[in-house]
Coordinates of C-alpha atoms in Angstrom, one line a residue:
M354 CA 0.0 0.0 0.0
A355 CA 2.9 2.4 0.6
P356 CA 3.8 2.8 -3.0
R357 CA 0.3 3.9 -4.0
A358 CA 0.2 6.8 -1.6
P359 CA 2.6 9.0 -3.5
R360 CA 0.9 8.3 -6.9
S361 CA -2.5 9.3 -5.4
F362 CA -1.1 12.5 -4.1
A363 CA 0.5 13.3 -7.4
L364 CA -2.8 12.8 -9.2
F365 CA -4.6 15.1 -6.7
L366 CA -2.0 17.8 -7.1
A367 CA -2.2 17.7 -10.9
L368 CA -6.0 18.0 -10.9
S369 CA -5.8 20.9 -8.5
V370 CA -3.4 22.8 -10.7
A371 CA -5.5 22.1 -13.8
S372 CA -8.7 23.3 -12.2
A373 CA -7.1 26.5 -10.9
P374 CA -7.6 28.6 -14.1
L375 CA -11.2 27.6 -14.3
S376 CA -11.7 28.7 -10.8
V377 CA -10.0 32.0 -11.4
L378 CA -12.1 32.7 -14.6
A379 CA -15.3 31.7 -12.8
Q380 CA -14.8 34.3 -10.1
P381 CA -15.3 37.5 -12.3
A382 CA -18.0 35.8 -14.2
Q383 CA -20.0 35.1 -11.0
S384 CA -19.4 38.7 -9.9
D385 CA -20.7 40.1 -13.3
I386 CA -23.8 37.8 -13.0
A387 CA -24.4 39.1 -9.5
E388 CA -24.1 42.7 -10.8
G389 CA -26.4 41.8 -13.7
D390 CA -29.0 40.5 -11.3
K391 CA -28.8 43.6 -9.2
A392 CA -29.2 45.8 -12.3
T393 CA -32.2 43.7 -13.4
R394 CA -34.0 44.2 -10.1
A395 CA -33.3 48.0 -10.5
K396 CA -34.8 47.8 -14.0
D397 CA -31.4 49.0 -15.4
F398 CA -31.6 46.6 -18.4
D399 CA -28.8 48.3 -20.3
G400 CA -26.4 47.8 -17.3
A401 CA -27.7 44.3 -16.8
L402 CA -27.0 43.4 -20.5
A403 CA -23.4 44.7 -20.2
H404 CA -22.7 42.6 -17.0
Y405 CA -24.3 39.5 -18.5
Q406 CA -22.3 39.9 -21.7
A407 CA -19.1 40.4 -19.7
A408 CA -19.8 37.2 -17.7
L409 CA -20.6 35.3 -20.9
K410 CA -17.2 36.3 -22.3
A411 CA -15.3 35.5 -19.1
A412 CA -16.9 32.1 -18.6
P413 CA -19.7 31.0 -20.9
S414 CA -22.6 29.5 -19.0
G415 CA -26.3 29.0 -19.3
R416 CA -27.0 31.4 -16.5
A417 CA -25.0 34.2 -18.3
Q418 CA -26.6 33.4 -21.7
M419 CA -30.1 33.5 -20.1
G420 CA -29.3 36.8 -18.5
V421 CA -28.3 38.3 -21.9
A422 CA -31.5 37.0 -23.5
D423 CA -33.8 38.4 -20.7
A424 CA -32.0 41.8 -20.9
L425 CA -32.5 42.1 -24.6
Y426 CA -36.1 41.1 -24.3
Q427 CA -36.8 43.8 -21.7
L428 CA -35.0 46.4 -23.9
G429 CA -37.4 45.5 -26.8
R430 CA -34.7 44.3 -29.1
A431 CA -36.8 41.5 -30.3
G432 CA -34.6 40.1 -33.1
E433 CA -31.5 39.9 -30.8
A434 CA -33.6 38.5 -28.0
Y435 CA -34.9 35.7 -30.2
E436 CA -31.4 34.8 -31.2
A437 CA -30.2 34.9 -27.6
Y438 CA -33.0 32.6 -26.3
D439 CA -32.4 30.3 -29.3
E440 CA -28.8 30.1 -28.4
T441 CA -29.7 29.4 -24.8
L442 CA -31.9 26.4 -25.8
N443 CA -29.4 25.0 -28.3
T444 CA -26.3 25.2 -26.2
Y445 CA -27.4 24.9 -22.7
G446 CA -30.9 23.2 -23.0
P447 CA -29.9 19.9 -21.2
K448 CA -28.6 22.0 -18.2
L449 CA -31.6 24.2 -17.9
G450 CA -34.2 23.6 -15.2
P451 CA -37.8 23.1 -16.0
V452 CA -38.7 26.7 -15.1
E453 CA -35.9 28.1 -17.4
K454 CA -36.9 25.8 -20.3
A455 CA -40.5 26.8 -20.0
L456 CA -39.6 30.5 -20.0
V457 CA -37.3 30.1 -23.0
A458 CA -40.0 28.2 -25.0
K459 CA -42.6 30.9 -24.1
R460 CA -40.4 33.7 -25.2
L461 CA -39.4 32.0 -28.5
K462 CA -43.1 31.4 -29.2
E463 CA -43.9 35.1 -28.3
L464 CA -41.1 36.5 -30.4
A465 CA -41.4 34.3 -33.5
P466 CA -44.4 36.2 -35.0
K467 CA -42.7 39.5 -34.2
T468 CA -39.4 38.7 -36.0
G469 CA -38.0 37.0 -39.0
W470 CA -34.7 36.0 -40.6
L471 CA -32.6 38.2 -42.8
S472 CA -30.0 36.5 -44.8
L473 CA -27.1 38.7 -46.1
R474 CA -24.8 37.4 -48.8
V475 CA -22.0 39.9 -49.5
S476 CA -19.9 39.3 -52.6
E477 CA -16.8 40.9 -51.2
A478 CA -15.1 40.0 -47.9
G479 CA -14.1 42.8 -45.5
A480 CA -17.1 45.1 -46.5
Q481 CA -18.8 47.1 -43.8
V482 CA -22.4 45.8 -43.3
D483 CA -25.1 48.0 -41.6
V484 CA -28.7 47.1 -41.0
D485 CA -31.0 50.1 -40.2
G486 CA -27.9 52.1 -39.4
K487 CA -26.5 49.5 -36.9
S488 CA -23.2 47.9 -37.8
L489 CA -23.1 44.1 -38.1
G490 CA -19.3 44.2 -38.7
L491 CA -17.3 43.2 -41.7
S492 CA -18.3 40.6 -44.2
P493 CA -18.8 37.7 -44.0
V494 CA -21.5 38.2 -41.4
P495 CA -23.7 35.5 -39.9
A496 CA -25.7 33.7 -42.5
L497 CA -29.0 34.5 -40.7
V498 CA -29.7 37.6 -38.7
R499 CA -32.9 37.8 -36.7
V500 CA -34.7 41.1 -37.0
T501 CA -38.1 42.5 -36.3
T502 CA -40.8 42.1 -38.9
G503 CA -41.3 45.0 -41.3
P504 CA -39.0 47.1 -43.6
H505 CA -35.3 47.2 -43.1
D506 CA -32.5 49.0 -44.9
V507 CA -29.2 47.3 -45.7
H508 CA -26.1 49.3 -46.6
V509 CA -22.7 47.7 -47.6
T510 CA -19.6 49.7 -48.3
K511 CA -16.0 49.0 -49.1
A512 CA -13.2 51.2 -50.4
G513 CA -12.8 51.0 -54.2
F514 CA -16.4 49.7 -54.7
A515 CA -19.7 51.5 -55.3
P516 CA -21.8 51.4 -52.2
F517 CA -24.7 48.9 -52.1
A518 CA -28.1 49.8 -50.7
G519 CA -30.9 47.3 -50.3
H520 CA -34.4 47.0 -48.8
A521 CA -36.1 44.1 -47.2
D522 CA -39.7 43.5 -45.8
V523 CA -39.3 40.8 -43.3
T524 CA -42.5 38.7 -42.5
A525 CA -43.4 36.9 -39.3
D526 CA -40.9 34.0 -38.7
G527 CA -40.0 34.3 -42.4
K528 CA -36.7 34.7 -44.2
I529 CA -35.6 37.3 -46.7
V530 CA -32.3 36.9 -48.7
I531 CA -30.3 40.0 -49.7
E532 CA -27.7 39.5 -52.4
A533 CA -25.2 42.4 -51.9
T534 CA -23.0 42.4 -55.0
L535 CA -20.4 45.1 -54.9
A536 CA -19.2 46.6 -58.2
A537 CA -15.8 48.1 -58.6
Q538 CA -15.9 51.9 -58.5
S539 CA -14.3 53.9 -61.3
T540 CA -11.5 56.3 -60.3
Q541 CA -11.7 58.2 -63.6
A542 CA -14.0 61.1 -64.8
H543 CA -14.8 61.9 -68.4
V544 CA -14.1 65.4 -69.6
V545 CA -15.2 67.2 -72.8
V546 CA -13.5 70.5 -73.7
H547 CA -14.8 73.0 -76.4
A548 CA -13.5 76.4 -77.5
S549 CA -15.8 79.3 -77.7
G550 CA -14.4 80.8 -80.9
N551 CA -13.8 79.5 -84.4
E552 CA -10.1 79.1 -83.8
P553 CA -9.2 75.7 -82.2
L554 CA -7.1 75.8 -79.0
R555 CA -4.5 73.4 -77.7
V556 CA -5.9 72.0 -74.4
L557 CA -3.6 72.1 -71.4
V558 CA -4.5 69.9 -68.4
D559 CA -2.4 70.8 -65.3
G560 CA 0.0 72.4 -67.7
V561 CA 0.3 69.4 -70.0
D562 CA -0.8 69.6 -73.7
V563 CA -3.3 66.8 -74.3
G564 CA -4.6 67.7 -77.7
V565 CA -6.7 70.2 -79.7
T566 CA -10.3 71.3 -79.2
P567 CA -12.8 69.8 -79.4
W568 CA -11.2 67.3 -77.0
E569 CA -12.5 64.6 -74.7
G570 CA -10.9 62.0 -72.5
D571 CA -10.7 60.5 -69.0
L572 CA -8.9 62.2 -66.1
P573 CA -8.3 61.0 -62.6
A574 CA -10.9 62.2 -60.0
G575 CA -9.8 65.3 -58.1
T576 CA -8.9 68.9 -58.8
H577 CA -7.5 69.9 -62.2
Q578 CA -6.5 73.1 -64.1
V579 CA -7.8 73.2 -67.7
A580 CA -6.6 76.0 -70.0
G581 CA -6.2 76.6 -73.7
R582 CA -3.9 78.5 -76.1
S583 CA -3.1 79.1 -79.7
S584 CA -0.5 81.2 -81.6
S585 CA -2.6 84.3 -81.1
S586 CA -4.9 83.7 -78.2
Q587 CA -5.3 82.0 -74.9
A588 CA -8.0 80.9 -72.5
E589 CA -7.6 81.4 -68.8
A590 CA -7.2 78.3 -66.7
Q591 CA -10.4 76.9 -65.1
T592 CA -10.3 74.9 -61.9
V593 CA -12.6 71.9 -62.1
E594 CA -13.4 69.4 -59.4
L595 CA -14.0 65.9 -60.9
T596 CA -15.7 63.0 -59.2
A597 CA -15.2 59.4 -60.1
G598 CA -17.6 58.3 -62.8
S599 CA -18.8 61.8 -63.6
R600 CA -19.0 63.5 -67.0
T601 CA -18.0 67.2 -67.2
A602 CA -18.2 69.7 -70.1
I603 CA -15.8 72.7 -70.2
D604 CA -16.1 75.7 -72.5
L605 CA -12.8 77.6 -72.9
V606 CA -13.2 81.3 -73.7
S607 CA -10.2 82.6 -75.5
A608 CA -8.8 86.2 -75.6
A609 CA -6.4 87.6 -78.1
T610 CA -2.7 87.6 -77.0
A611 CA -1.1 88.3 -80.3
A612 CA 1.6 90.9 -80.5
H613 CA 1.7 93.3 -83.4
I614 CA 4.6 94.4 -85.7
Q615 CA 4.5 97.4 -87.9
I616 CA 7.5 98.2 -90.1
R617 CA 8.0 100.4 -93.1
T618 CA 10.7 102.1 -95.1
N619 CA 10.9 105.9 -95.5
D620 CA 10.6 105.7 -99.3
G621 CA 8.3 102.6 -99.6
K622 CA 11.0 100.5 -101.1
G623 CA 12.9 97.5 -99.8
A624 CA 12.0 93.8 -99.2
I625 CA 10.8 93.1 -95.7
F626 CA 11.4 89.7 -94.1
L627 CA 9.9 88.6 -90.7
D628 CA 11.6 85.6 -89.1
G629 CA 13.1 84.7 -92.5
V630 CA 9.8 84.8 -94.4
A631 CA 9.2 87.5 -97.0
K632 CA 6.3 89.8 -96.0
G633 CA 6.2 92.5 -98.6
E634 CA 7.8 95.5 -100.3
G635 CA 8.2 98.8 -98.4
A636 CA 5.8 98.1 -95.5
F637 CA 4.3 95.3 -93.4
S638 CA 1.8 95.3 -90.6
G639 CA 0.4 92.1 -88.9
D640 CA -0.1 90.1 -85.7
V641 CA 2.6 87.7 -84.5
A642 CA 2.8 85.3 -81.6
P643 CA 4.4 86.6 -78.4
G644 CA 8.1 85.9 -78.1
P645 CA 11.3 86.6 -80.0
H646 CA 11.3 87.8 -83.7
S647 CA 13.7 89.1 -86.2
V648 CA 13.1 91.7 -88.9
V649 CA 15.3 92.2 -92.0
V650 CA 15.0 94.9 -94.7
S651 CA 17.2 94.5 -97.8
R652 CA 17.6 96.4 -101.0
D653 CA 20.1 96.3 -103.8
G654 CA 22.8 99.0 -103.3
Y655 CA 21.8 99.6 -99.7
E656 CA 23.1 98.5 -96.3
R657 CA 21.1 95.6 -94.9
F658 CA 18.9 96.5 -91.9
E659 CA 18.4 93.8 -89.3
K660 CA 16.8 93.9 -85.8
T661 CA 15.7 91.3 -83.2
M662 CA 13.1 91.9 -80.5
T663 CA 11.1 90.0 -77.9
L664 CA 7.4 90.9 -77.8
G665 CA 5.0 90.3 -74.9
E666 CA 1.3 89.6 -75.2
R667 CA -0.6 92.3 -77.0
Q668 CA 2.6 94.4 -77.3
T669 CA 3.0 96.6 -80.5
W670 CA 6.4 97.2 -82.1
A671 CA 6.6 99.9 -84.9
E672 CA 9.6 101.3 -86.7
T673 CA 10.3 103.4 -89.8
V674 CA 13.6 102.3 -91.5
S675 CA 15.8 104.6 -93.6
L676 CA 18.1 102.4 -95.6
V677 CA 21.6 103.8 -96.2
T678 CA 23.5 103.3 -99.5
V679 CA 26.5 101.1 -99.5
G680 CA 29.6 103.0 -98.5
A681 CA 27.8 105.8 -96.6
A682 CA 29.5 107.0 -93.4
G683 CA 29.0 104.6 -90.5
S684 CA 27.6 107.4 -88.3
A685 CA 25.0 108.2 -90.9
S686 CA 24.0 104.6 -91.1
A687 CA 23.7 104.4 -87.3
D688 CA 21.4 107.4 -87.1
S689 CA 19.3 106.8 -90.2
A690 CA 17.2 103.9 -89.0
L691 CA 15.1 105.6 -86.4
R692 CA 12.1 104.2 -84.4
A693 CA 8.8 105.5 -85.8
Y694 CA 7.2 107.9 -83.4
E695 CA 3.7 106.7 -84.1
G696 CA 1.2 105.3 -81.7
I697 CA 0.2 105.8 -78.1
Y698 CA 2.4 108.1 -76.0
G699 CA 2.2 109.8 -72.6
G700 CA 4.2 111.3 -69.8
F701 CA 4.1 113.1 -66.5
G702 CA 6.1 115.8 -64.7
L703 CA 6.6 117.9 -61.6
F704 CA 6.9 121.7 -62.2
G705 CA 7.6 124.9 -60.4
A706 CA 5.0 127.7 -60.9
F707 CA 6.1 131.4 -60.8
G708 CA 3.5 134.0 -61.2
V709 CA 3.9 136.6 -64.0
G710 CA 2.2 140.1 -63.5
G711 CA 0.9 139.4 -60.0
M712 CA -2.5 138.1 -58.8
G713 CA -4.5 141.3 -59.1
T714 CA -5.3 141.6 -55.4
D715 CA -6.8 144.9 -54.0
L716 CA -3.4 145.6 -52.5
Q717 CA -1.8 145.4 -56.0
T718 CA -4.5 147.3 -57.9
N719 CA -6.1 149.6 -55.3
C720 CA -3.5 150.3 -52.7
N721 CA -4.2 154.1 -52.5
T722 CA -8.0 153.6 -52.7
L723 CA -7.7 151.5 -49.6
G724 CA -6.2 154.4 -47.7
A725 CA -2.8 152.7 -47.4
V726 CA 0.5 154.6 -47.5
S727 CA 2.2 151.7 -49.2
C728 CA 1.7 148.1 -50.3
N729 CA 4.1 145.3 -51.0
T730 CA 2.7 142.9 -53.6
P731 CA 5.1 140.2 -54.8
S732 CA 3.9 137.6 -57.3
P733 CA 2.8 134.1 -56.1
V734 CA 5.1 131.1 -56.2
G735 CA 4.0 127.4 -56.2
G736 CA 4.3 124.1 -57.9
G737 CA 2.3 121.2 -59.2
A738 CA 2.2 118.0 -61.3
F739 CA 0.8 117.1 -64.6
G740 CA 0.3 114.1 -66.9
Y741 CA -0.8 113.5 -70.4
V742 CA -1.7 110.7 -72.8
G743 CA -2.3 110.7 -76.5
W744 CA -1.7 109.3 -80.0
T745 CA 0.8 110.6 -82.4
W746 CA 1.1 110.4 -86.2
D747 CA 4.8 111.2 -86.5
P748 CA 5.5 114.1 -86.1
V749 CA 2.2 115.5 -84.7
G750 CA -0.1 114.0 -82.1
F751 CA -3.1 115.0 -79.9
E752 CA -3.4 114.4 -76.2
L753 CA -5.4 114.9 -73.1
M754 CA -3.6 116.7 -70.2
L755 CA -4.6 116.8 -66.5
G756 CA -2.7 118.9 -64.0
G757 CA -2.9 120.2 -60.5
V758 CA -1.2 123.3 -59.0
G759 CA -0.9 125.2 -55.7
D760 CA 0.6 128.6 -55.1
T761 CA 0.9 131.1 -52.3
V762 CA 2.1 134.7 -51.6
K763 CA 2.3 137.1 -48.7
Q764 CA 1.5 140.8 -49.2
T765 CA 1.4 143.7 -46.8
A766 CA -0.1 147.2 -46.5
T767 CA 0.9 150.1 -44.2
F768 CA -1.6 152.7 -42.9
D769 CA -0.5 156.0 -41.2
A770 CA -3.9 157.3 -40.0
Q771 CA -3.5 160.3 -42.4
G772 CA -5.2 158.9 -45.5
P773 CA -8.2 160.6 -47.1
S774 CA -11.5 160.1 -45.3
G775 CA -14.4 158.2 -46.6
N776 CA -12.4 155.2 -47.7
L777 CA -12.7 151.7 -46.4
P778 CA -11.0 150.6 -44.4
A779 CA -10.3 154.0 -42.8
A780 CA -6.7 155.1 -42.6
A781 CA -7.0 155.1 -38.8
P782 CA -5.8 153.6 -36.7
A783 CA -2.2 153.6 -37.9
R784 CA -1.4 149.9 -38.5
T785 CA 0.2 147.3 -40.7
E786 CA -1.8 144.6 -42.4
S787 CA -0.3 141.3 -43.6
F788 CA -2.2 139.1 -46.1
S789 CA -1.5 135.4 -46.8
F790 CA -3.1 134.2 -50.0
G791 CA -3.2 130.5 -50.9
R792 CA -4.6 128.8 -53.9
I793 CA -5.0 125.2 -55.2
G794 CA -6.7 124.0 -58.4
G795 CA -6.7 121.7 -61.4
L796 CA -6.7 121.9 -65.2
A797 CA -8.0 119.6 -68.0
A798 CA -6.9 120.5 -71.5
V799 CA -6.7 119.1 -75.0
R800 CA -3.4 119.8 -76.6
A801 CA -1.5 119.2 -79.9
R802 CA 2.1 118.1 -79.7
A803 CA 4.9 118.3 -82.4
S804 CA 8.1 116.2 -82.0
F805 CA 11.3 115.6 -83.7
Q806 CA 13.9 113.0 -82.8
T807 CA 17.3 111.5 -83.2
R808 CA 18.5 108.2 -81.8
L809 CA 19.4 109.8 -78.4
L810 CA 17.3 112.9 -78.2
R811 CA 13.7 114.0 -78.9
G812 CA 12.5 117.6 -78.9
T813 CA 8.8 118.3 -78.4
V814 CA 6.5 121.3 -78.0
A815 CA 2.8 121.2 -77.0
G816 CA 0.0 123.6 -76.5
G817 CA -3.7 123.7 -76.1
V818 CA -6.8 125.0 -74.3
G819 CA -9.0 123.6 -71.5
L820 CA -10.9 124.4 -68.3
S821 CA -9.4 125.5 -65.0
Y822 CA -10.8 125.6 -61.5
K823 CA -9.1 127.1 -58.5
E824 CA -10.0 127.5 -54.8
M825 CA -8.6 130.5 -53.0
F826 CA -7.9 131.2 -49.3
L827 CA -7.0 134.4 -47.3
E828 CA -5.8 135.2 -43.9
R829 CA -5.4 138.9 -42.9
N830 CA -3.8 140.1 -39.7
A831 CA -4.1 143.8 -38.8
T832 CA -1.9 145.1 -36.0
A833 CA -2.1 148.8 -34.8
T834 CA 1.1 150.8 -34.7
D835 CA -0.4 153.7 -32.6
G836 CA 0.4 152.1 -29.3
S837 CA -3.2 150.9 -28.6
G838 CA -2.2 147.3 -29.2
A839 CA -5.3 146.6 -31.3
N840 CA -5.0 143.3 -33.3
T841 CA -7.7 141.8 -35.6
K842 CA -7.5 138.6 -37.5
Y843 CA -9.8 138.0 -40.5
V844 CA -10.1 134.5 -42.1
P845 CA -13.0 134.5 -44.6
N846 CA -14.5 131.5 -46.3
A847 CA -12.7 130.1 -49.3
V848 CA -13.9 131.2 -52.8
G849 CA -13.3 129.6 -56.2
Y850 CA -13.5 130.4 -59.8
F851 CA -13.8 128.6 -63.2
S852 CA -12.0 129.8 -66.2
P853 CA -10.9 128.9 -69.7
A854 CA -7.2 128.0 -69.6
I855 CA -4.2 128.0 -71.9
T856 CA -1.3 125.6 -71.4
G857 CA 2.0 125.3 -73.3
E858 CA 5.0 123.2 -73.0
A859 CA 8.5 122.9 -74.5
A860 CA 10.9 120.1 -73.6
L861 CA 14.0 118.2 -74.5
E862 CA 13.7 114.4 -73.9
I863 CA 16.8 112.3 -73.3
R864 CA 16.0 108.8 -74.5
L865 CA 16.9 106.0 -72.1
T866 CA 15.4 103.3 -74.3
P867 CA 13.5 103.5 -77.6
T868 CA 10.3 104.1 -75.6
I869 CA 11.3 105.8 -72.4
A870 CA 12.9 109.2 -71.9
V871 CA 13.6 111.8 -69.2
S872 CA 12.0 115.1 -70.0
V873 CA 13.3 118.6 -69.0
G874 CA 11.6 121.7 -70.1
G875 CA 9.3 124.6 -69.3
L876 CA 5.5 124.8 -68.7
L877 CA 3.0 127.7 -69.1
W878 CA -0.4 127.7 -67.3
A879 CA -2.7 130.7 -67.7
D880 CA -6.3 131.4 -66.7
N881 CA -8.5 134.3 -65.6
A882 CA -9.9 134.9 -62.1
S883 CA -12.7 137.3 -63.2
I884 CA -14.8 135.2 -65.5
A885 CA -16.9 132.7 -63.5
G886 CA -17.3 131.9 -59.8
S887 CA -16.2 134.1 -57.0
N888 CA -12.9 135.9 -56.4
S889 CA -13.7 138.1 -53.4
S890 CA -14.9 138.1 -49.8
P891 CA -17.6 140.5 -48.5
A892 CA -17.1 143.2 -46.0
L893 CA -18.0 142.0 -42.5
P894 CA -18.5 143.7 -39.1
P895 CA -16.3 142.5 -36.3
S896 CA -19.0 140.4 -34.8
K897 CA -19.0 137.9 -37.7
A898 CA -17.3 134.6 -37.2
Q899 CA -14.6 135.2 -39.8
T900 CA -13.2 138.1 -37.8
Q901 CA -11.3 137.6 -34.5
V902 CA -10.5 140.5 -32.3
L903 CA -7.2 139.4 -30.7
N904 CA -6.6 142.5 -28.7
G905 CA -8.0 146.0 -28.2
N906 CA -10.7 147.5 -30.4
P907 CA -11.7 145.8 -33.6
I908 CA -10.2 147.0 -36.9
P909 CA -12.7 147.3 -39.7
T910 CA -12.8 144.5 -42.4
P911 CA -13.8 145.5 -45.9
A912 CA -14.4 143.4 -49.0
Y913 CA -11.2 142.0 -50.6
H914 CA -10.5 140.7 -54.1
F915 CA -8.3 137.6 -53.7
A916 CA -7.3 137.8 -57.4
T917 CA -8.5 139.5 -60.6
G918 CA -7.8 139.3 -64.3
P919 CA -5.3 137.0 -66.0
Q920 CA -3.3 134.6 -63.8
V921 CA -0.2 133.5 -65.7
F922 CA 2.4 131.0 -64.4
I923 CA 5.5 129.7 -66.0
G924 CA 8.2 127.4 -64.6
P925 CA 10.6 124.6 -65.3
F926 CA 9.6 120.9 -65.0
I927 CA 11.2 117.5 -65.0
G928 CA 9.5 114.3 -65.8
M929 CA 9.3 111.1 -67.8
A930 CA 8.0 110.5 -71.3
F931 CA 6.8 107.2 -72.8
G932 CA 6.5 106.9 -76.6
P933 CA 5.7 104.3 -79.2

């Protein structure tokens, strides 16, 4: 008997070790079942379901399976409850007591007419399957899914395939089969491109030339830039968002981009070649593609003329060529082929303005009548800016000029209290009066311009008529010199006048390039302050707002003419000129 004791002990030890994991697993399962029962008594069926499912996962048992089925039944999830009761009966039926078996049979009988079977057959594995918005997981899914009777929506999706949508009306304890066949989804979109005009365009997709309009083809889904171009026009790029399987039509609207070349000889003779191709005798004018070009003019017995240039979109190049006989002086040859001064031109400048003949103020024209002993009336000084644009037919052109100017001057009058009576202001008290005149205004004029040029210099004169408007300002300070200390300041409202105007200009232009030059010259601007508008301020008593008594008794304020008669300004200017 002694030898058997060790073997019996070893067998007992092995069984104890093997059963230990089952015991360990059963402990949390029993805890979750207890918590599930507690939640059920509290009618927290969601909590009860979670605990029973945890217990079933930790240690499958009929008790946990029954708890899951009861919780689903109480939550009204009829289809899932039917499946859970059915699983309870099939897996744990022999271990159920009579009460449990009766309850399961009752519930299955109750739920059968409220539910039916849904069979989902998905053609592709790994597809997401949803029924009524609830995920069933990735295919393949269970062959039969118990759901409530009535309509159900089935959605199946997988990357690279068109989504599947199905509908099923499940009958009581019946079975509906859904065949979810997924079709591979296209990653391309079909595009058709047309040009709006008669001229075909080269189609550029993301900068790559793919053909001529009308063009159609397949492009990857996504964002693309579609543009068009030809030798003389282009269509702005359009941004298109393409979706897979779509068909998109695009209309390209082209705009002219051609440059223009105009060349002629001074006597109408000589063969003209453009980029090596003969274009005519004596003159050629036509559109060319933007980019580099070469022009050659040849004639027997004359030096060959050749020039290259690079033209931008819609740029015009024009030139008049004077061919030089073979053997003529090199300097004559260099100066003879001059750029034609024909086309759009313009310029701008800054100028100084110096008055000629004064402003025609009352101090200048009526000093004695005012009762003053003497008046000091210098001419105004100012400055301004002007600009012009026009078209010339070498050598004469016509232009529109716009300009602005401002000028100022200080004038004084001295009274000794001995002047004749009856004049305004009275000679008394003895005083000095200082006047600050200011003026700003603008001019619009139409002018004619004549020009002559060499390769480095261009001389030009311009003149014309227009309309001028000027706003004038005055500040008068009267200070007594009789010891009384009286001081009165007078600042009337601004006045303004309209007038016909004359403008003239003479300049020498130093050519920096064939089309850009620095201008230095003189400018004339003349108008009249006595034609239209207002050029004077009314006489005001000291109580008026324009008069301020700074000290002592007020000094009378009469009416004043700010300016009268012709207003002539001349002065130098410097600017820039832009020619064809």
